[in-house]
Amino acid sequence: MRTSIIGYPRIGGNRELKFSIENYFKGNISARELLVTAKQLRSARFEKQKKSAIDFIPVGDFSLYDGALDTAVTLGVIPKRYRDLTLDGLDAYFAMAKGYQGAAGDVKALSMRKWFNTNYHYIVPEIEDDTVIAFRGSALFDEFSEAKDAGIIAKPVLMGPLTFLKLAKYENKQASDFVKQITIAYAEIIARLESLGAEWAQFDEPILVTDLTTSDISMFKRIYSDLLKRKGNVKVLLQTFFGDIRDAYEDVIALPFDGVGLDFVEGKETLSLVERYGFPSDKTLFAGVINGKNIWRDDYAKTLNLLNAVGRKADNIVISTSCSLLHVPYTVSVESKLPENAKNAFAFAEEKLTELAELSKLADDSDYAASEVFKANQARRQSIKQGADLSVQARVHGLKAGDYTRSPERKKRFDIQKSVLNLPLLPTTTIGSFPQTDEVRANRAKFRKGEITKERYDERLQALTADVVKLQEEIGLDALVHGEFERNDMVEYFGENLNGFLFTQSAWVQSYGTRCVKPPIIFSDISRRAPITVKISKYAQSVASKPMKGMLTGPITILNWSFPREDVSDKEQATQIALAIRDEALDLESAGIRIIQIDEAALREKLPLRKADWRSEYLEWAIPAFRLTHSGVKPETQIHTHMCYSEFQDIIHEIDAMDADVITFEASRSSLAILTAIKESGFETAVGPGVYDIHSARVPSEDEIVAAIKAILEIVPAEKAWINPDCGLKTRGATETALSLKNLVAAAKRVRSGKI
Ligand code: GLN
Ligand code: ZN
């Protein structure tokens, strides 16, 4: 069997591309130097893939910033405000990616959105009413030739036309208005590829795994029935991933594609679709069987069984990854600090190439069970000890329905808390973090490198905390925070303080453009070693005259921003984390903290792609896990939660069912849709919709904030409204933060006194 990958990481094993791009922005290196680095990275990728004997090696999956942006450029989808800058080459490209401020003009970047159910973010193409979609040339062809020079006839990869049209933003027109133009443009791309000697072209159409309407399907058929007539001698591979294509499968196999890529890992129904409707013998099935998102070694016995089942229905099979390997780090081999036991359990991108190569041989071997490679894989998997913690497991399994419910009910708690906390009407607060100044970072860095003792570190941390408490008191905020100066990242910090997590040195994954994240790995049962935040919160409260908020990260966010285990369910892992956070909340309460905020910044982003699965596969356990974190606290302890977005109108009842007393969320950049939903759903949780945008250095005026508060009060009763910024302030400068918060407090006071 031959092997294929859908795409490969591109940022560089040591994040060379990131640093090179950043250096280019700073003016430290020239465009040429940046392009040389990019070329070296591509050639290293070719070498790795060639060495692993991958048969279908992709080109076009590389990008200097983002694949959706590259596709937009290829199709001439460049909004007028960027064309008007009349910049050249790379600068024109990066203006769309990052915004531009300089001699040529002043424009913001195109917006960014989460790429399906991953933590990657793509640049959203903007199609204006007078946009003409047409083929404008592409770096793809140079990359194809580059591969050819390396002795590879590569498989060019491009975002497919349907996915492109569906993900784009429009003015008055809509996707269907551009079907003709885009089809012609793709036909020209294929023709050019043919002239260069390409045998295959891969069109990525992940949109096919989402809920499709009949008009989406008819658009799909229109585009491809036309395009496939013009494909000449190039074979077209329709590549899907992140799920199954149940809404389109029959139409897909009826069209004259030469290859169809299906995801057998995340696609729950993929195998049954193939079994039910068959797979035409004149097509090649690119079977996505190696998980492109996880970091665990494959179980060959399981995968070979699956391939066997697929083989009963399909004659021509190519073994593939389930999605692009963009979503996993480069290689385990450089991790020198992981325990050997764990290292053996992991496969990142490079190791997955080896797995594909090994599987392709085993799949052709009628007696594979006798082969050394197969035996080694099975032995290796069996040798992994993931460290069961029986007391944690017993605690999870001993949970009763009542453990998830806080009493008394929220309405009663509201009155109790009101009298105990003694907060004014429209209380003001912040989301938790304060600017991470050089001093704040230096203190952590010195301690990490062993340059200062724990005592010295704590002393400094307390001094910094005391300063930020004093600042908040001077500004006149009502519910204070300690500033989070001990945290580098809201998930990593808790992971490092919990049993069960592992940390890598270089396992970076691209999140967008030049930004990478290094997610913790959940390896075994999770428990809290000792109180985590109690000392600093208690200290902060001791130097404050107003209530201090304890600050915790919620279980769903910790889980979603980590690489999870696969030997136990997500529900089990979330529940274990929830119990650890619950212990922390109870300890904070005993230490005299009267408000506890449990952030769930990433709750919404793991909603399954198909709406029908939202509740049964996710919310049904995610919401209870959150409830478990706070159901043990006293009625007078006020529980807050925070979300960095406001598009939760579709799950508004579930958000209310988290049973927090207060929720703060991003609102300044979004429409009032969420406030309307809050009103219409009879939302019980008190709300703090952000009154200014923290993503910009701009200082909002008092008048602006008064206007934002008034807009909130049109919909939310004053006794249930909080006044706060959109999100944490850690990325902001100290000066603008103080000025903004002063205006926020002044605005709240003005509204309270009725002088508006
Ligand atoms: N408490 C965190 C902070 O203020 C919340 C961050 C977030 O929502 N992403 O930084
Ligand atoms: Zn936030």
Tab-separated table of C-alpha atoms in Angstrom, residues 136-527:
chain	number	residue	atom	x	y	z
A	136	ARG	CA	-3.272	35.222	-9.971
A	137	GLY	CA	-0.293	32.916	-9.784
A	138	SER	CA	1.027	31.188	-6.728
A	139	ALA	CA	4.104	30.156	-4.800
A	140	LEU	CA	2.691	26.651	-5.114
A	141	PHE	CA	4.249	26.230	-8.535
A	142	ASP	CA	7.701	27.247	-7.356
A	143	GLU	CA	7.408	24.818	-4.498
A	144	PHE	CA	6.387	22.091	-6.898
A	145	SER	CA	9.503	22.790	-8.963
A	146	GLU	CA	11.609	22.938	-5.819
A	147	ALA	CA	10.423	19.440	-4.914
A	148	LYS	CA	11.113	18.276	-8.449
A	149	ASP	CA	14.693	19.485	-8.079
A	150	ALA	CA	14.886	17.320	-4.972
A	151	GLY	CA	13.745	14.369	-7.047
A	152	ILE	CA	10.146	14.385	-5.874
A	153	ILE	CA	7.004	14.584	-7.964
A	154	ALA	CA	5.007	16.171	-5.209
A	155	LYS	CA	1.283	16.330	-4.650
A	156	PRO	CA	0.203	19.991	-4.769
A	157	VAL	CA	-2.247	20.902	-2.008
A	158	LEU	CA	-4.710	23.755	-1.994
A	159	MET	CA	-7.701	24.709	0.098
A	160	GLY	CA	-10.712	23.547	-1.946
A	161	PRO	CA	-13.090	26.021	-3.585
A	162	LEU	CA	-16.128	25.111	-1.484
A	163	THR	CA	-14.298	25.437	1.822
A	164	PHE	CA	-12.778	28.714	0.652
A	165	LEU	CA	-16.147	30.190	-0.329
A	166	LYS	CA	-17.835	28.940	2.834
A	167	LEU	CA	-15.192	30.306	5.201
A	168	ALA	CA	-14.946	33.713	3.558
A	169	LYS	CA	-16.676	36.880	4.786
A	170	TYR	CA	-18.876	38.843	2.376
A	171	GLU	CA	-20.409	42.265	1.948
A	172	ASN	CA	-23.786	41.946	0.229
A	173	LYS	CA	-23.008	39.088	-2.073
A	174	GLN	CA	-22.716	35.470	-1.010
A	175	ALA	CA	-20.765	32.324	-1.750
A	176	SER	CA	-22.978	31.165	-4.604
A	177	ASP	CA	-22.343	34.413	-6.513
A	178	PHE	CA	-18.730	33.381	-6.951
A	179	VAL	CA	-19.112	29.747	-7.981
A	180	LYS	CA	-18.448	30.352	-11.673
A	181	GLN	CA	-15.392	32.512	-11.128
A	182	ILE	CA	-13.802	30.216	-8.610
A	183	THR	CA	-14.352	27.141	-10.757
A	184	ILE	CA	-12.573	28.764	-13.677
A	185	ALA	CA	-9.733	29.874	-11.408
A	186	TYR	CA	-9.222	26.349	-10.061
A	187	ALA	CA	-9.363	24.921	-13.578
A	188	GLU	CA	-6.518	27.245	-14.522
A	189	ILE	CA	-4.548	26.149	-11.480
A	190	ILE	CA	-4.968	22.530	-12.499
A	191	ALA	CA	-3.904	23.327	-16.058
A	192	ARG	CA	-0.768	25.026	-14.796
A	193	LEU	CA	0.011	22.079	-12.551
A	194	GLU	CA	-0.415	19.744	-15.481
A	195	SER	CA	2.041	21.749	-17.551
A	196	LEU	CA	4.573	21.463	-14.729
A	197	GLY	CA	4.197	17.701	-14.649
A	198	ALA	CA	1.984	17.176	-11.620
A	199	GLU	CA	0.221	13.844	-11.463
A	200	TRP	CA	-2.148	14.626	-8.623
A	201	ALA	CA	-3.704	17.698	-7.008
A	202	GLN	CA	-5.215	17.637	-3.521
A	203	PHE	CA	-8.111	19.924	-2.692
A	204	ASP	CA	-8.803	20.193	1.020
A	205	GLU	CA	-12.517	20.347	1.733
A	206	PRO	CA	-12.934	20.013	5.505
A	207	ILE	CA	-16.176	21.960	5.243
A	208	LEU	CA	-17.716	18.668	4.071
A	209	VAL	CA	-17.511	17.234	7.595
A	210	THR	CA	-19.789	19.941	9.014
A	211	ASP	CA	-23.588	20.123	8.884
A	212	LEU	CA	-24.404	20.977	5.265
A	213	THR	CA	-27.569	22.452	3.830
A	214	THR	CA	-29.030	21.297	0.537
A	215	SER	CA	-27.793	24.494	-1.068
A	216	ASP	CA	-24.251	23.778	0.170
A	217	ILE	CA	-24.454	20.350	-1.431
A	218	SER	CA	-25.724	21.717	-4.684
A	219	MET	CA	-22.948	24.307	-4.682
A	220	PHE	CA	-20.457	21.497	-4.110
A	221	LYS	CA	-21.869	19.540	-7.035
A	222	ARG	CA	-21.924	22.561	-9.312
A	223	ILE	CA	-18.317	23.433	-8.610
A	224	TYR	CA	-16.868	19.977	-8.930
A	225	SER	CA	-18.926	18.576	-11.779
A	226	ASP	CA	-17.708	21.521	-13.813
A	227	LEU	CA	-14.134	21.510	-12.506
A	228	LEU	CA	-13.638	17.783	-12.976
A	229	LYS	CA	-14.526	18.139	-16.647
A	230	ARG	CA	-11.546	20.420	-17.024
A	231	LYS	CA	-8.966	18.518	-15.067
A	232	GLY	CA	-7.062	17.159	-18.054
A	233	ASN	CA	-4.602	14.471	-17.050
A	234	VAL	CA	-4.203	15.629	-13.478
A	235	LYS	CA	-5.789	13.320	-10.961
A	236	VAL	CA	-7.881	15.148	-8.411
A	237	LEU	CA	-7.931	14.078	-4.774
A	238	LEU	CA	-10.829	15.411	-2.739
A	239	GLN	CA	-9.387	15.503	0.765
A	240	THR	CA	-11.630	15.672	3.821
A	241	PHE	CA	-10.696	15.603	7.523
A	242	PHE	CA	-11.847	16.347	11.091
A	243	GLY	CA	-14.909	14.099	10.781
A	244	ASP	CA	-17.106	12.127	8.411
A	245	ILE	CA	-18.888	13.397	5.313
A	246	ARG	CA	-22.284	11.851	5.990
A	247	ASP	CA	-24.183	14.691	4.275
A	248	ALA	CA	-22.218	14.412	1.040
A	249	TYR	CA	-20.823	10.887	0.772
A	250	GLU	CA	-23.109	9.622	-1.977
A	251	ASP	CA	-22.583	12.754	-4.032
A	252	VAL	CA	-18.842	12.556	-3.547
A	253	ILE	CA	-18.514	9.009	-4.792
A	254	ALA	CA	-20.797	9.744	-7.728
A	255	LEU	CA	-18.500	12.500	-9.021
A	256	PRO	CA	-15.442	11.636	-11.154
A	257	PHE	CA	-12.807	12.312	-8.488
A	258	ASP	CA	-9.720	10.148	-8.863
A	259	GLY	CA	-9.124	10.000	-5.155
A	260	VAL	CA	-11.167	10.649	-2.040
A	261	GLY	CA	-9.538	11.231	1.347
A	262	LEU	CA	-11.632	10.159	4.309
A	263	ASP	CA	-11.011	10.493	8.021
A	264	PHE	CA	-11.400	7.169	9.828
A	265	VAL	CA	-10.195	8.572	13.142
A	266	GLU	CA	-12.514	11.460	13.940
A	267	GLY	CA	-15.117	10.398	11.397
A	268	LYS	CA	-17.430	8.318	13.530
A	269	GLU	CA	-19.488	7.224	10.549
A	270	THR	CA	-16.769	6.985	7.913
A	271	LEU	CA	-16.424	3.212	7.968
A	272	SER	CA	-20.149	2.630	7.998
A	273	LEU	CA	-20.599	5.036	5.062
A	274	VAL	CA	-18.047	3.055	3.075
A	275	GLU	CA	-19.693	-0.199	4.076
A	276	ARG	CA	-23.182	0.996	3.319
A	277	TYR	CA	-22.612	2.780	0.022
A	278	GLY	CA	-19.417	1.080	-1.138
A	279	PHE	CA	-16.442	2.726	-2.749
A	280	PRO	CA	-16.028	2.828	-6.558
A	281	SER	CA	-13.212	0.674	-7.904
A	282	ASP	CA	-12.052	3.364	-10.321
A	283	LYS	CA	-11.121	5.657	-7.431
A	284	THR	CA	-8.366	5.576	-4.844
A	285	LEU	CA	-9.361	5.786	-1.211
A	286	PHE	CA	-6.907	7.789	0.878
A	287	ALA	CA	-7.677	6.220	4.212
A	288	GLY	CA	-6.915	8.569	7.108
A	289	VAL	CA	-6.040	6.018	9.761
A	290	ILE	CA	-3.059	7.560	11.544
A	291	ASN	CA	-4.323	10.189	13.960
A	292	GLY	CA	-3.012	13.577	12.828
A	293	LYS	CA	-3.954	15.357	16.031
A	294	ASN	CA	-2.919	13.180	18.917
A	295	ILE	CA	0.576	12.559	20.199
A	296	TRP	CA	0.200	8.866	20.938
A	297	ARG	CA	1.769	5.960	19.090
A	298	ASP	CA	-0.557	4.078	16.860
A	299	ASP	CA	-1.883	0.650	17.787
A	300	TYR	CA	-1.009	-1.343	14.675
A	301	ALA	CA	-3.308	-4.226	15.521
A	302	LYS	CA	-6.281	-1.921	15.606
A	303	THR	CA	-5.300	0.022	12.507
A	304	LEU	CA	-4.588	-3.089	10.460
A	305	ASN	CA	-7.996	-4.440	11.383
A	306	LEU	CA	-9.551	-1.209	10.263
A	307	LEU	CA	-7.636	-1.275	6.970
A	308	ASN	CA	-8.780	-4.813	6.495
A	309	ALA	CA	-12.404	-3.773	6.915
A	310	VAL	CA	-11.934	-0.887	4.478
A	311	GLY	CA	-10.223	-3.266	2.040
A	312	ARG	CA	-13.358	-5.350	1.806
A	313	LYS	CA	-15.084	-2.419	0.124
A	314	ALA	CA	-12.319	-0.495	-1.611
A	315	ASP	CA	-9.841	-1.888	-4.138
A	316	ASN	CA	-7.296	0.912	-4.175
A	317	ILE	CA	-6.184	2.168	-0.812
A	318	VAL	CA	-3.488	4.653	0.147
A	319	ILE	CA	-2.689	4.904	3.852
A	320	SER	CA	-2.867	8.440	5.135
A	321	THR	CA	-3.003	10.590	8.226
A	322	SER	CA	-6.459	11.617	9.429
A	323	CYS	CA	-5.628	15.314	8.990
A	324	SER	CA	-2.601	17.506	8.399
A	325	LEU	CA	0.264	16.911	10.829
A	326	LEU	CA	0.334	20.682	11.329
A	327	HIS	CA	-1.459	20.055	14.611
A	328	VAL	CA	1.294	18.007	16.242
A	329	PRO	CA	4.873	18.937	17.203
A	330	TYR	CA	7.899	17.951	15.126
A	331	THR	CA	9.592	15.088	16.923
A	332	VAL	CA	9.810	13.247	20.205
A	333	SER	CA	13.466	12.479	19.595
A	334	VAL	CA	14.689	15.861	20.887
A	335	GLU	CA	12.869	15.574	24.211
A	336	SER	CA	15.619	14.720	26.662
A	337	LYS	CA	13.686	15.334	29.859
A	338	LEU	CA	10.621	13.171	29.333
A	339	PRO	CA	10.612	9.911	31.264
A	340	GLU	CA	11.627	7.056	28.952
A	341	ASN	CA	8.305	5.381	29.578
A	342	ALA	CA	6.449	8.400	28.228
A	343	LYS	CA	8.789	8.942	25.306
A	344	ASN	CA	8.041	5.423	24.179
A	345	ALA	CA	4.357	6.207	24.181
A	346	PHE	CA	4.519	9.244	21.930
A	347	ALA	CA	4.592	9.816	18.190
A	348	PHE	CA	4.837	13.373	16.878
A	349	ALA	CA	4.963	14.291	13.169
A	350	GLU	CA	8.269	12.642	12.351
A	351	GLU	CA	7.399	9.459	14.214
A	352	LYS	CA	4.053	9.357	12.456
A	353	LEU	CA	5.863	9.268	9.113
A	354	THR	CA	7.633	6.135	10.297
A	355	GLU	CA	4.344	4.656	11.422
A	356	LEU	CA	2.847	5.213	7.984
A	357	ALA	CA	5.815	3.561	6.331
A	358	GLU	CA	5.695	0.585	8.680
A	359	LEU	CA	1.976	0.157	8.312
A	360	SER	CA	2.173	0.226	4.539
A	361	LYS	CA	4.483	-2.792	4.637
A	362	LEU	CA	2.470	-4.626	7.261
A	363	ALA	CA	-0.755	-4.056	5.360
A	364	ASP	CA	0.672	-5.965	2.396
A	365	ASP	CA	1.957	-8.791	4.565
A	366	SER	CA	-0.528	-11.617	4.986
A	367	ASP	CA	1.372	-12.808	8.048
A	368	TYR	CA	2.032	-9.442	9.630
A	369	ALA	CA	1.433	-10.715	13.143
A	370	ALA	CA	4.681	-12.641	12.860
A	371	SER	CA	6.710	-9.612	11.809
A	372	GLU	CA	9.216	-7.998	14.141
A	373	VAL	CA	7.923	-4.501	13.427
A	374	PHE	CA	4.415	-5.483	14.417
A	375	LYS	CA	5.543	-7.275	17.555
A	376	ALA	CA	7.697	-4.332	18.573
A	377	ASN	CA	4.760	-1.954	18.204
A	378	GLN	CA	2.516	-4.134	20.339
A	379	ALA	CA	5.181	-4.733	22.967
A	380	ARG	CA	5.934	-1.063	23.164
A	381	ARG	CA	2.311	-0.166	23.688
A	382	GLN	CA	1.904	-2.771	26.374
A	383	SER	CA	4.952	-1.555	28.225
A	384	ILE	CA	3.568	1.956	28.742
A	385	LYS	CA	2.676	2.538	32.368
A	386	GLN	CA	0.410	5.509	32.732
A	387	GLY	CA	0.497	5.487	36.497
A	388	ALA	CA	-2.969	4.715	37.817
A	389	ASP	CA	-3.899	6.594	40.975
A	390	LEU	CA	-6.501	4.395	42.575
A	391	SER	CA	-7.596	6.966	45.120
A	392	VAL	CA	-8.375	9.469	42.352
A	393	GLN	CA	-10.272	6.856	40.399
A	394	ALA	CA	-12.239	5.829	43.454
A	395	ARG	CA	-13.098	9.440	44.164
A	396	VAL	CA	-14.389	9.962	40.617
A	397	HIS	CA	-16.428	6.785	40.652
A	398	GLY	CA	-17.856	7.537	44.064
A	399	LEU	CA	-19.383	10.830	42.919
A	400	LYS	CA	-23.140	11.117	43.344
A	401	ALA	CA	-25.642	13.290	41.508
A	402	GLY	CA	-25.852	15.583	44.532
A	403	ASP	CA	-22.125	16.335	44.340
A	404	TYR	CA	-22.751	18.368	41.215
A	405	THR	CA	-25.323	20.654	42.758
A	406	ARG	CA	-24.626	23.693	44.855
A	407	SER	CA	-27.180	24.753	47.405
A	408	PRO	CA	-29.121	26.789	48.092
A	409	GLU	CA	-30.322	27.776	44.655
A	410	ARG	CA	-28.757	30.789	42.963
A	411	LYS	CA	-31.543	33.265	43.717
A	412	LYS	CA	-31.166	32.666	47.447
A	413	ARG	CA	-27.383	32.893	47.250
A	414	PHE	CA	-27.743	36.229	45.522
A	415	ASP	CA	-29.290	37.870	48.597
A	416	ILE	CA	-26.884	36.214	51.015
A	417	GLN	CA	-23.857	37.354	49.002
A	418	LYS	CA	-25.230	40.832	48.631
A	419	SER	CA	-25.308	41.392	52.339
A	420	VAL	CA	-21.984	39.668	53.052
A	421	LEU	CA	-19.880	41.209	50.286
A	422	ASN	CA	-21.324	44.664	50.624
A	423	LEU	CA	-20.596	45.642	47.023
A	424	PRO	CA	-22.030	48.800	45.428
A	425	LEU	CA	-24.511	48.695	42.588
A	426	LEU	CA	-22.651	48.009	39.304
A	427	PRO	CA	-19.512	46.676	41.009
A	428	THR	CA	-16.270	47.151	39.103
A	429	THR	CA	-13.624	44.475	38.666
A	430	THR	CA	-10.960	43.138	36.277
A	431	ILE	CA	-10.572	39.659	34.787
A	432	GLY	CA	-7.468	38.682	36.718
A	433	SER	CA	-4.092	39.371	35.182
A	434	PHE	CA	-2.329	42.730	35.280
A	435	PRO	CA	0.419	43.789	32.859
A	436	GLN	CA	3.319	41.345	32.804
A	437	THR	CA	6.065	43.893	33.078
A	438	ASP	CA	9.754	43.109	32.530
A	439	GLU	CA	10.141	42.963	36.288
A	440	VAL	CA	7.347	40.405	36.612
A	441	ARG	CA	8.857	38.181	33.924
A	442	ALA	CA	12.377	38.601	35.238
A	443	ASN	CA	11.349	37.388	38.675
A	444	ARG	CA	9.896	34.180	37.248
A	445	ALA	CA	12.818	33.676	34.857
A	446	LYS	CA	15.434	34.090	37.562
A	447	PHE	CA	13.691	31.606	39.798
A	448	ARG	CA	13.275	29.107	36.968
A	449	LYS	CA	16.959	29.306	36.141
A	450	GLY	CA	17.870	28.849	39.787
A	451	GLU	CA	19.386	32.319	40.045
A	452	ILE	CA	17.289	33.233	43.080
A	453	THR	CA	15.939	31.199	45.985
A	454	LYS	CA	12.292	30.381	46.525
A	455	GLU	CA	12.247	32.792	49.480
A	456	ARG	CA	13.613	35.622	47.382
A	457	TYR	CA	11.171	34.795	44.565
A	458	ASP	CA	8.189	34.806	46.929
A	459	GLU	CA	9.319	38.057	48.497
A	460	ARG	CA	9.477	39.738	45.089
A	461	LEU	CA	6.164	38.208	44.040
A	462	GLN	CA	4.500	39.533	47.172
A	463	ALA	CA	5.942	42.993	46.653
A	464	LEU	CA	4.678	43.075	43.065
A	465	THR	CA	1.295	41.801	44.221
A	466	ALA	CA	1.055	44.378	47.002
A	467	ASP	CA	1.761	47.114	44.448
A	468	VAL	CA	-1.000	45.984	42.137
A	469	VAL	CA	-3.447	45.736	45.041
A	470	LYS	CA	-2.560	49.276	46.064
A	471	LEU	CA	-3.030	50.463	42.492
A	472	GLN	CA	-6.511	48.919	42.319
A	473	GLU	CA	-7.489	50.485	45.642
A	474	GLU	CA	-6.292	53.876	44.453
A	475	ILE	CA	-8.239	53.504	41.239
A	476	GLY	CA	-11.281	52.536	43.294
A	477	LEU	CA	-12.131	49.093	41.925
A	478	ASP	CA	-14.591	47.083	44.008
A	479	ALA	CA	-13.556	43.436	43.610
A	480	LEU	CA	-9.784	43.114	43.433
A	481	VAL	CA	-7.376	40.621	41.901
A	482	HIS	CA	-3.829	39.648	42.801
A	483	GLY	CA	-2.506	40.162	39.261
A	484	GLU	CA	-1.372	36.598	38.382
A	485	PHE	CA	2.322	37.517	38.393
A	486	GLU	CA	3.237	33.944	39.286
A	487	ARG	CA	1.726	32.619	36.032
A	488	ASN	CA	3.221	32.340	32.626
A	489	ASP	CA	0.109	30.770	31.189
A	490	MET	CA	-3.271	29.997	32.735
A	491	VAL	CA	-3.140	26.291	31.849
A	492	GLU	CA	0.564	25.570	32.139
A	493	TYR	CA	0.637	27.029	35.652
A	494	PHE	CA	-2.001	24.629	36.930
A	495	GLY	CA	-0.606	21.702	34.943
A	496	GLU	CA	2.778	22.194	36.561
A	497	ASN	CA	1.181	22.036	39.964
A	498	LEU	CA	-0.898	18.922	39.378
A	499	ASN	CA	0.167	15.293	39.271
A	500	GLY	CA	-0.510	13.588	35.940
A	501	PHE	CA	0.850	16.255	33.564
A	502	LEU	CA	4.062	16.118	31.534
A	503	PHE	CA	5.872	19.047	29.952
A	504	THR	CA	8.045	19.024	26.855
A	505	GLN	CA	10.987	21.219	25.917
A	506	SER	CA	10.270	21.778	22.228
A	507	ALA	CA	6.874	20.332	21.393
A	508	TRP	CA	5.591	23.529	19.813
A	509	VAL	CA	2.450	23.613	17.707
A	510	GLN	CA	1.503	26.536	15.503
A	511	SER	CA	-1.522	28.386	16.830
A	512	TYR	CA	-1.523	31.094	14.177
A	513	GLY	CA	1.055	32.928	12.068
A	514	THR	CA	4.109	33.268	14.238
A	515	ARG	CA	2.399	32.182	17.434
A	516	CYS	CA	3.069	28.702	18.804
A	517	VAL	CA	1.841	26.936	21.911
A	518	LYS	CA	3.420	24.112	23.870
A	519	PRO	CA	0.474	22.225	25.328
A	520	PRO	CA	1.000	20.127	28.449
A	521	ILE	CA	0.438	16.401	28.043
A	522	ILE	CA	-1.939	14.540	30.307
A	523	PHE	CA	-0.222	11.247	30.971
A	524	SER	CA	-1.765	9.740	34.071
A	525	ASP	CA	-4.445	10.260	36.713
A	526	ILE	CA	-4.652	13.833	37.907
A	527	SER	CA	-4.515	15.060	41.461
